[in-house]
CSV table of C-alpha atoms in Angstrom, one decimal:
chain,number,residue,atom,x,y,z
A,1,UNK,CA,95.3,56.1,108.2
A,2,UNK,CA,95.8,52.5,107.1
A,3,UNK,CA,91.7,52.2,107.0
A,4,UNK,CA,90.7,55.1,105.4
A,5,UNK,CA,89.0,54.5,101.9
A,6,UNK,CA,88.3,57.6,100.6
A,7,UNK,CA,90.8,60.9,100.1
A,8,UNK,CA,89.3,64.1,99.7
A,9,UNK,CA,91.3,67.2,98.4
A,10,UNK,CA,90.9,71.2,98.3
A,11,UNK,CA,92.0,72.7,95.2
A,12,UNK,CA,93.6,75.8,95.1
A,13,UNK,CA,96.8,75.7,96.2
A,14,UNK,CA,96.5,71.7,97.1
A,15,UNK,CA,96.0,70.2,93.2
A,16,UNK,CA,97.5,73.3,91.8
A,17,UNK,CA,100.5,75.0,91.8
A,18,UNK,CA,97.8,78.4,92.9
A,19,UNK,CA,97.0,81.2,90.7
A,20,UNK,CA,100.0,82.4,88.8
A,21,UNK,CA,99.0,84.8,85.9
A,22,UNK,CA,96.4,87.3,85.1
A,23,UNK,CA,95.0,86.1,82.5
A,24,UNK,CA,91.7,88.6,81.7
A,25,UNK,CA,90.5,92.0,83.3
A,26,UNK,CA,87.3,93.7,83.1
A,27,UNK,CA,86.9,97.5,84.7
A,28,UNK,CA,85.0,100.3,83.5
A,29,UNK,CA,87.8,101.0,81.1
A,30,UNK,CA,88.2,97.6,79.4
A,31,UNK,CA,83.8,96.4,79.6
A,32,UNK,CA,85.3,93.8,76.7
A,33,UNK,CA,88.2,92.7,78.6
A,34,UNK,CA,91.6,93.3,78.7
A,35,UNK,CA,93.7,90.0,77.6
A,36,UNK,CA,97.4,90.2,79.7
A,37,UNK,CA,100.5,89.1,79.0
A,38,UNK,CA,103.8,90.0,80.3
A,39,UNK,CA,104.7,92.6,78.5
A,40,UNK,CA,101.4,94.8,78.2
A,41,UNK,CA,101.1,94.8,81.8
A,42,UNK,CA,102.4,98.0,82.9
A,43,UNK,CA,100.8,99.2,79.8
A,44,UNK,CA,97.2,99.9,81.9
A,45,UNK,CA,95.6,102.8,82.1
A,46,UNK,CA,96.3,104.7,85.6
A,47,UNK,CA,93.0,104.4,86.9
A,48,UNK,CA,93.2,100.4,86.2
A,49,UNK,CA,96.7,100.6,87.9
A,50,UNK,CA,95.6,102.6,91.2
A,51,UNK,CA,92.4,99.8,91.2
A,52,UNK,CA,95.0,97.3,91.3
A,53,UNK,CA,97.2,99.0,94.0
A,54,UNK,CA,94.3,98.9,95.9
A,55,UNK,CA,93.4,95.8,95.8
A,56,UNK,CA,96.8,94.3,96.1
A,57,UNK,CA,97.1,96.5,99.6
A,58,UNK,CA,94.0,95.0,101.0
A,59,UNK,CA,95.3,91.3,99.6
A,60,UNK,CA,98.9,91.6,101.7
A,61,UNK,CA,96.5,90.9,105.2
A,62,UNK,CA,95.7,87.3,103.8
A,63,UNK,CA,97.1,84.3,103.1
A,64,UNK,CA,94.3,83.2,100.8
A,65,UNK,CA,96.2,81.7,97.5
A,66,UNK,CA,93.5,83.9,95.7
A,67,UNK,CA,95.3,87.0,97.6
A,68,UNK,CA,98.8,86.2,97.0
A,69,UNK,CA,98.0,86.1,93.5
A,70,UNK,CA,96.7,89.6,93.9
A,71,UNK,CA,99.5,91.1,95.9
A,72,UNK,CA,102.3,89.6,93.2
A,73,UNK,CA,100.0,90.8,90.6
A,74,UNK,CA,99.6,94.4,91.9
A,75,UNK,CA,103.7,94.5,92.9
A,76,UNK,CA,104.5,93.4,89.3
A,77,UNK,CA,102.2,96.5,87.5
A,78,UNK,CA,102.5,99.1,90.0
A,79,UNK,CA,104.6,98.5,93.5
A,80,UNK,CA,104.9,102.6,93.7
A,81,UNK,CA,101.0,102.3,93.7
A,82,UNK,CA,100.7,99.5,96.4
A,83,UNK,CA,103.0,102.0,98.5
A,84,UNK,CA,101.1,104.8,98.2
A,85,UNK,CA,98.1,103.5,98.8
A,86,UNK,CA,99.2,100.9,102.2
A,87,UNK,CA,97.8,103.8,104.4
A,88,UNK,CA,94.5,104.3,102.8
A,89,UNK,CA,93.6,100.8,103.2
A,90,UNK,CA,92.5,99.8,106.5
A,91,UNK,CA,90.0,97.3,108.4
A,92,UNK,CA,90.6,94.2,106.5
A,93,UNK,CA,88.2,91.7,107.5
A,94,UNK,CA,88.2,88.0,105.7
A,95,UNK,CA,85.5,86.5,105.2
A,96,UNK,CA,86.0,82.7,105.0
A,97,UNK,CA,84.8,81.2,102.0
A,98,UNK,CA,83.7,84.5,100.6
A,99,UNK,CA,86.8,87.3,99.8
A,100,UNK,CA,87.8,90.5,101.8
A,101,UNK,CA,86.3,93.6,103.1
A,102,UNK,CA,88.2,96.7,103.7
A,103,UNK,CA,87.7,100.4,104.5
A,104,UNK,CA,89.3,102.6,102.3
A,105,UNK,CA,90.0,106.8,102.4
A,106,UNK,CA,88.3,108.4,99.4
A,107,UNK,CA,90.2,111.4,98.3
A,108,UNK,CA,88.3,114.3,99.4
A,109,UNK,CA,85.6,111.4,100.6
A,110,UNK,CA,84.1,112.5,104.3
A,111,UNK,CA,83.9,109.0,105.2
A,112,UNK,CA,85.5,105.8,104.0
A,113,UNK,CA,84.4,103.9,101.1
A,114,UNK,CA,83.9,100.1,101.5
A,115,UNK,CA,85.7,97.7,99.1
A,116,UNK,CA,84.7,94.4,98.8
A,117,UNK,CA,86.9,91.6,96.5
A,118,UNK,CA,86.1,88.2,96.4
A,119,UNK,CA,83.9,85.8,95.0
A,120,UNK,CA,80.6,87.3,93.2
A,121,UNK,CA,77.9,86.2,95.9
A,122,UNK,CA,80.2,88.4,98.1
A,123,UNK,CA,79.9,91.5,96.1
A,124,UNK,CA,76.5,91.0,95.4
A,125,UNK,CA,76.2,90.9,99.2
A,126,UNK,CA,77.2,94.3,99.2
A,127,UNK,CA,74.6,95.2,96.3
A,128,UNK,CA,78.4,95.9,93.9
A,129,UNK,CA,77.6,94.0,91.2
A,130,UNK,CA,75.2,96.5,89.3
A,131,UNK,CA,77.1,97.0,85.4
A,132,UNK,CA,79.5,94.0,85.8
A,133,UNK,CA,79.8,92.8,82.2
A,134,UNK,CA,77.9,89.1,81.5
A,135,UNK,CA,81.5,87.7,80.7
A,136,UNK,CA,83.0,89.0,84.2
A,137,UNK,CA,80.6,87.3,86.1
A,138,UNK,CA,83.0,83.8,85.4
A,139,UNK,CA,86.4,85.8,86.4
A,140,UNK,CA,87.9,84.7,90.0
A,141,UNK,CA,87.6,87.5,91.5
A,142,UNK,CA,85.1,90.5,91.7
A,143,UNK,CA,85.8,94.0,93.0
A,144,UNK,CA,83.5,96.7,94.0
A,145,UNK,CA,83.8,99.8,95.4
A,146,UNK,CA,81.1,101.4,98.0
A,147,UNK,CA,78.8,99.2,96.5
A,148,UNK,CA,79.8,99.7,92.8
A,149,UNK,CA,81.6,96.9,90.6
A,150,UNK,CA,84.9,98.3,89.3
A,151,UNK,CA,86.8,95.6,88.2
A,152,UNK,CA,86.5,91.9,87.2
A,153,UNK,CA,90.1,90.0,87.4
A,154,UNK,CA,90.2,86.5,86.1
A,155,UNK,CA,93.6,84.0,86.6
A,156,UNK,CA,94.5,80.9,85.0
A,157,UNK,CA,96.2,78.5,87.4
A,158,UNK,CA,98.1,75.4,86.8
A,159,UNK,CA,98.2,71.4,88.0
A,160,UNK,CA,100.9,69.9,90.3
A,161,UNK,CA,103.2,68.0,88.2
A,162,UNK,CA,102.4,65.3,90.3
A,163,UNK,CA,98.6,65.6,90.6
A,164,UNK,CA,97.5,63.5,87.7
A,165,UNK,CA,100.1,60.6,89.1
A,166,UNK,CA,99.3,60.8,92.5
A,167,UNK,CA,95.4,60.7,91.7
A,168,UNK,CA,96.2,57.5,89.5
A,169,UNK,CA,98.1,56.0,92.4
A,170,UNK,CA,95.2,56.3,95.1
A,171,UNK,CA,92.9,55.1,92.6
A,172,UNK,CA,95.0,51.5,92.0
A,173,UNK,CA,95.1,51.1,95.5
A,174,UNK,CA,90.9,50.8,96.2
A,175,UNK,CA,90.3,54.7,97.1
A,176,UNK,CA,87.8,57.1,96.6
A,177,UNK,CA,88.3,60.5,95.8
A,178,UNK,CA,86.3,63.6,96.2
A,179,UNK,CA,87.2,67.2,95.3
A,180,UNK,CA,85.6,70.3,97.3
A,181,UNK,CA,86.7,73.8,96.2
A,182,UNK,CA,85.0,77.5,97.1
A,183,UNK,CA,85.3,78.5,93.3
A,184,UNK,CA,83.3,78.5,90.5
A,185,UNK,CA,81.4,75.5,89.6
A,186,UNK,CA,82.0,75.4,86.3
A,187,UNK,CA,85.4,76.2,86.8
A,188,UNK,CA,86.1,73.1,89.0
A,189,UNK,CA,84.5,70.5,86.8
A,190,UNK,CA,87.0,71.8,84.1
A,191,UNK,CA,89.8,70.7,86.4
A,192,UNK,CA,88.0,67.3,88.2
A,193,UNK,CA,87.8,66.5,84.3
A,194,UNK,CA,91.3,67.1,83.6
A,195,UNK,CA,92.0,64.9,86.7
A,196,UNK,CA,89.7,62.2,85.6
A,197,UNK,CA,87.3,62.4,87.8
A,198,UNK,CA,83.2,62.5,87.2
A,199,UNK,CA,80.9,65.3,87.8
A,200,UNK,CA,79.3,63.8,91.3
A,201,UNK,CA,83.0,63.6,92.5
A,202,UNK,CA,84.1,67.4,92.3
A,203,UNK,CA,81.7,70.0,94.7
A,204,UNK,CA,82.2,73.7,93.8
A,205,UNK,CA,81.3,77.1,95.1
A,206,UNK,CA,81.6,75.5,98.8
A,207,UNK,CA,81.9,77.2,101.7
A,208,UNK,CA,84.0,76.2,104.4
A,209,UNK,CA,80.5,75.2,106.5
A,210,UNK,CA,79.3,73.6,102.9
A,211,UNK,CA,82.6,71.4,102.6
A,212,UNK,CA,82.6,70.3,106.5
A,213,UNK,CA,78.7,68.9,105.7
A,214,UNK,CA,80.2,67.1,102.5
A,215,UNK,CA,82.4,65.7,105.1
A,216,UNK,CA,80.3,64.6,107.3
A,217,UNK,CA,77.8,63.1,105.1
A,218,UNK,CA,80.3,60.9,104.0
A,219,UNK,CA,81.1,60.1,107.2
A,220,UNK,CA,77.9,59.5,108.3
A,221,UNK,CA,77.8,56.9,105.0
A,222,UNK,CA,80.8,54.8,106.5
A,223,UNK,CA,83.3,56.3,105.0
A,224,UNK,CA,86.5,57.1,106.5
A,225,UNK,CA,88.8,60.4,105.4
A,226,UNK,CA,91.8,61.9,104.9
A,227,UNK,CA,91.4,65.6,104.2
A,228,UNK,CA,94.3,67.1,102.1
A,229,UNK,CA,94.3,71.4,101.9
A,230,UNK,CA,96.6,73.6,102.7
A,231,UNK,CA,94.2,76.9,103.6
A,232,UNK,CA,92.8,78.7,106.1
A,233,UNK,CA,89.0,78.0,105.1
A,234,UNK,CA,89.8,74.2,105.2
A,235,UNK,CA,90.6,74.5,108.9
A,236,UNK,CA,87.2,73.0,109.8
A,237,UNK,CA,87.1,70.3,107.2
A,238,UNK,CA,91.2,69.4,108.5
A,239,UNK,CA,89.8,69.1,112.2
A,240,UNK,CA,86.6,66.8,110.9
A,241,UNK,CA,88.6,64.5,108.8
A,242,UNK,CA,89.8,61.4,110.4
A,243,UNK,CA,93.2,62.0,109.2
A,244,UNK,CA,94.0,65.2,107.8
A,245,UNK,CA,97.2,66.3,105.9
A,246,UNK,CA,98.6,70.0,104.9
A,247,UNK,CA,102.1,70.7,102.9
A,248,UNK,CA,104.6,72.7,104.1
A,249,UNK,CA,103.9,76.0,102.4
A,250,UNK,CA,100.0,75.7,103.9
A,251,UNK,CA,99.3,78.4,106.1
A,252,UNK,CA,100.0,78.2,110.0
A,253,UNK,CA,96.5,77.7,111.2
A,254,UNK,CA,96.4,74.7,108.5
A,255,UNK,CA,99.1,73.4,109.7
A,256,UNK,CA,98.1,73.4,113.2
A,257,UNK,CA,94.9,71.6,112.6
A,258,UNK,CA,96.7,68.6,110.6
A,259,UNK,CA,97.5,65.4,111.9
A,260,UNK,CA,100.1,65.1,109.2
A,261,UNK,CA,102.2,68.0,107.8
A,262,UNK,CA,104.8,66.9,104.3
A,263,UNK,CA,108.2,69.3,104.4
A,264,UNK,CA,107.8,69.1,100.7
A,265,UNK,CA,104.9,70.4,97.9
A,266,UNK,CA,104.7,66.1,96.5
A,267,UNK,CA,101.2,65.0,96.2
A,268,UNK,CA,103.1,61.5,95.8
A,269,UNK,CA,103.2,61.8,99.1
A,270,UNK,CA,99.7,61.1,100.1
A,271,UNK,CA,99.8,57.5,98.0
A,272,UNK,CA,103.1,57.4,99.9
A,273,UNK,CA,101.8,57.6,103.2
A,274,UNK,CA,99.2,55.5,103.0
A,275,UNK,CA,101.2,52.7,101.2
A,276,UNK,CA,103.6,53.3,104.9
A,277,UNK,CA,100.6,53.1,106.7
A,278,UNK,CA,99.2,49.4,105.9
A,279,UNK,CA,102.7,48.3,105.9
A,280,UNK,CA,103.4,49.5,109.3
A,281,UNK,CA,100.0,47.4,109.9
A,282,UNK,CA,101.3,44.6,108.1
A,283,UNK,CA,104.4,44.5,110.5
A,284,UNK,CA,102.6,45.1,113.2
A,285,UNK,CA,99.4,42.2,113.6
A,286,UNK,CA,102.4,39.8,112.6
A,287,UNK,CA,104.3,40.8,115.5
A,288,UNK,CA,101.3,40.7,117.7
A,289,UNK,CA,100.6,37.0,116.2
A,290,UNK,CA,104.3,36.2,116.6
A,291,UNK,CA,104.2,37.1,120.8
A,292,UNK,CA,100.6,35.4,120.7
A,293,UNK,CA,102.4,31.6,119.3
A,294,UNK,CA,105.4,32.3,121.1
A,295,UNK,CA,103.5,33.0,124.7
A,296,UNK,CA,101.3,29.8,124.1
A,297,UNK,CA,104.3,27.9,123.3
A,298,UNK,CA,106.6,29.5,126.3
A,299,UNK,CA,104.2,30.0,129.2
A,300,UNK,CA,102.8,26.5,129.5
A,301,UNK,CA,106.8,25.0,129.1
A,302,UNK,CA,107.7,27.9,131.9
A,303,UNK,CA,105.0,26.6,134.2
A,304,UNK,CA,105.7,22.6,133.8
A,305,UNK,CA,109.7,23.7,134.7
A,306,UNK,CA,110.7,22.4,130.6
A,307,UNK,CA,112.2,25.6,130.4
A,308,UNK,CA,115.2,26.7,131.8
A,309,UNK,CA,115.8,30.4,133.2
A,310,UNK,CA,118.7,31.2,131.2
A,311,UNK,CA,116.8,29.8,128.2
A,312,UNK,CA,113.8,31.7,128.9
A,313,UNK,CA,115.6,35.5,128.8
A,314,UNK,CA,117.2,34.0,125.7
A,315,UNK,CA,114.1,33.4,124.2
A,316,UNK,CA,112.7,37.1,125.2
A,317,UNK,CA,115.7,39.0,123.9
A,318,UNK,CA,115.2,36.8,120.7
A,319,UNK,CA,111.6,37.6,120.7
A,320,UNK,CA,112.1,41.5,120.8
A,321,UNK,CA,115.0,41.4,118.4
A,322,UNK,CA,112.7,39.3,116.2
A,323,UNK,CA,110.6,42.4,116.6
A,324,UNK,CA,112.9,45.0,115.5
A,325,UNK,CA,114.2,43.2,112.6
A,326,UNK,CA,110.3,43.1,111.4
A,327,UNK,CA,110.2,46.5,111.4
A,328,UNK,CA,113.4,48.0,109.9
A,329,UNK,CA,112.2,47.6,106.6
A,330,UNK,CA,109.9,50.2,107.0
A,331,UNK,CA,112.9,52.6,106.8
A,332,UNK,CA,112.9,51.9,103.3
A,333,UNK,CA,109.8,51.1,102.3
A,334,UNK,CA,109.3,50.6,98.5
A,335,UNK,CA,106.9,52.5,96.5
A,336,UNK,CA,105.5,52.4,93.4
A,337,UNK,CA,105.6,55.4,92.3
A,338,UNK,CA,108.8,58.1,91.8
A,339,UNK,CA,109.3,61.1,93.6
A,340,UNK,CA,109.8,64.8,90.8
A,341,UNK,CA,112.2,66.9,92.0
A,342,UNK,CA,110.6,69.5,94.0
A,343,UNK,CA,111.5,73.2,92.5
């Protein structure tokens, strides 16, 4: 960790806070869009709001940032919906990288419909992007249903408090910093500009196989990496990284494939443990140059008798107590940054 020079994050969920509010919504209903706010929520037509049920039941079997969003967005406008619809819903396959696919009873259907949600070279996979408004094709996530678009759903999401600080932080100390995300292109140069960083810096629409090349390429240029996400499609870029590092509210299989996990949401943190890192290094090649001078000092005195027994375990005690006392200022190891409160 001490060597690594360059620190590359996921987005979603990692440099943001995730998706917290719908923001637009395209259906059959609303081709123009539909702009949301809090109040004009529940305000949808019911075909809109048994759409939403549906896609907020399929949402509930991942842990996709994307699909939490969904799920709180479907219990805020219609929770009798996402009830009633739970047992319709069935075979919920994620596909990393891509969205969900599902199986869902029809009413009066002889055989399920497919539903598909996720990114739009998903449902265009399953030919359910024919009549999708020119202004959906941006929104985060895409919905079709037996290989028909019905709804377009777009969220705003929102920076770490930290993000822009912690960024600033890696940057004074020599690092490099890279940005790969499975959304929209366009959509993540908006945020690696907000964040300062340049256009060659920030990789969108990647898939997890697409970000674990990025990573190797870089590897394969020298570089050493610490992988920060928190999701389950950076589990192969986690396990690739020479360190990798996951927060606390990451997903279990993240978790599990991280060398470090924070018990907090700080960002500060990764400046924070990399600052520990080189000062545990520090602490330790002195140590190892202290026992060096005091072995070529000791041995030779030791072997021409010029150094009494009792004197010798007094000087080895002192040694390792030497040691110790090098260390225990790691406990509380400055920083140079300040901690937010976490919320």
């Amino acid at each position: 960790l001490a060597h690594i020079d360059t620190v590359v994050f996921d987005k979603t969920g990692t440099l943001t806070t995730g998706l917290t509010r719908l923001e637009t919504l395209w259906s059959a209903k609303h081709p123009e869009g539909w702009q949301a706010n809090s109040q004009a929520l529940k305000t949808l037509d019911q075909d809109t709001l048994d759409l939403i049920a549906m896609v907020g039941a399929a949402a509930t079997a991942s842990a996709h940032p994307v699909s939490r969003a969904l799920c709180e967005l479907a219990q805020t406008c219609a929770p009798q919906g996402v009830h009633a619809v739970s047992d319709r819903v069935s075979q919920v396959r994620e596909v990393p990288g891509l969205g969900l696919v599902a199986q869902v009873k029809g009413n009066g259907e002889e055989r399920p419909l497919e539903l598909r949600m996720g990114s739009l070279a998903h449902v265009q996979a399953g030919q359910g992007a024919s009549g999708l408004p020119e202004a959906a094709k941006a929104a985060t996530v895409q919905v079709a249903l037996d290989g028909h678009w019905v709804m377009s759903l777009s969220f705003g999401e929102q920076l770490r408090p930290d993000a822009l600080q912690a960024l600033e932080r890696l940057r004074d100390m020599g690092l490099g910093l890279r940005l790969l995300s499975g959304d929209r292109t366009e959509q993540v140069q908006r945020m690696a500009k907000a964040l300062g960083l340049s256009p060659e810096q920030a990789l969108g629409h990647c898939t997890p196989a697409d970000k674990l090349r990025h990573l190797q390429a870089l590897q394969a240029q020298g570089h050493r990496l610490l992988m920060v996400g928190d999701g389950f499609n950076d589990m192969p870029v986690l396990a690739g990284a020479d360190v990798s590092m996951a927060f606390a509210k990451a997903v279990a299989l993240a978790q599990a494939h991280a060398d470090v996990v924070t018990l907090g949401e700080q960002l500060l943190a990764v400046p924070r443990l990399i600052d520990l890192s080189r000062q545990t290094m520090v602490v330790i090649r002195g140590s190892l140059w202290w026992a060096v001078a005091y072995n070529l000092m000791s041995i030779p005195l030791a072997v021409m008798g010029g150094l009494p027994p009792a004197l010798a375990g007094l000087g080895m005690a002192a040694s390792s107590l030497w040691v110790v006392v090098r260390a225990l200022p790691l406990n509380k190891a400055s920083t140079k940054h300040r901690f937010v409160q976490d919320t």
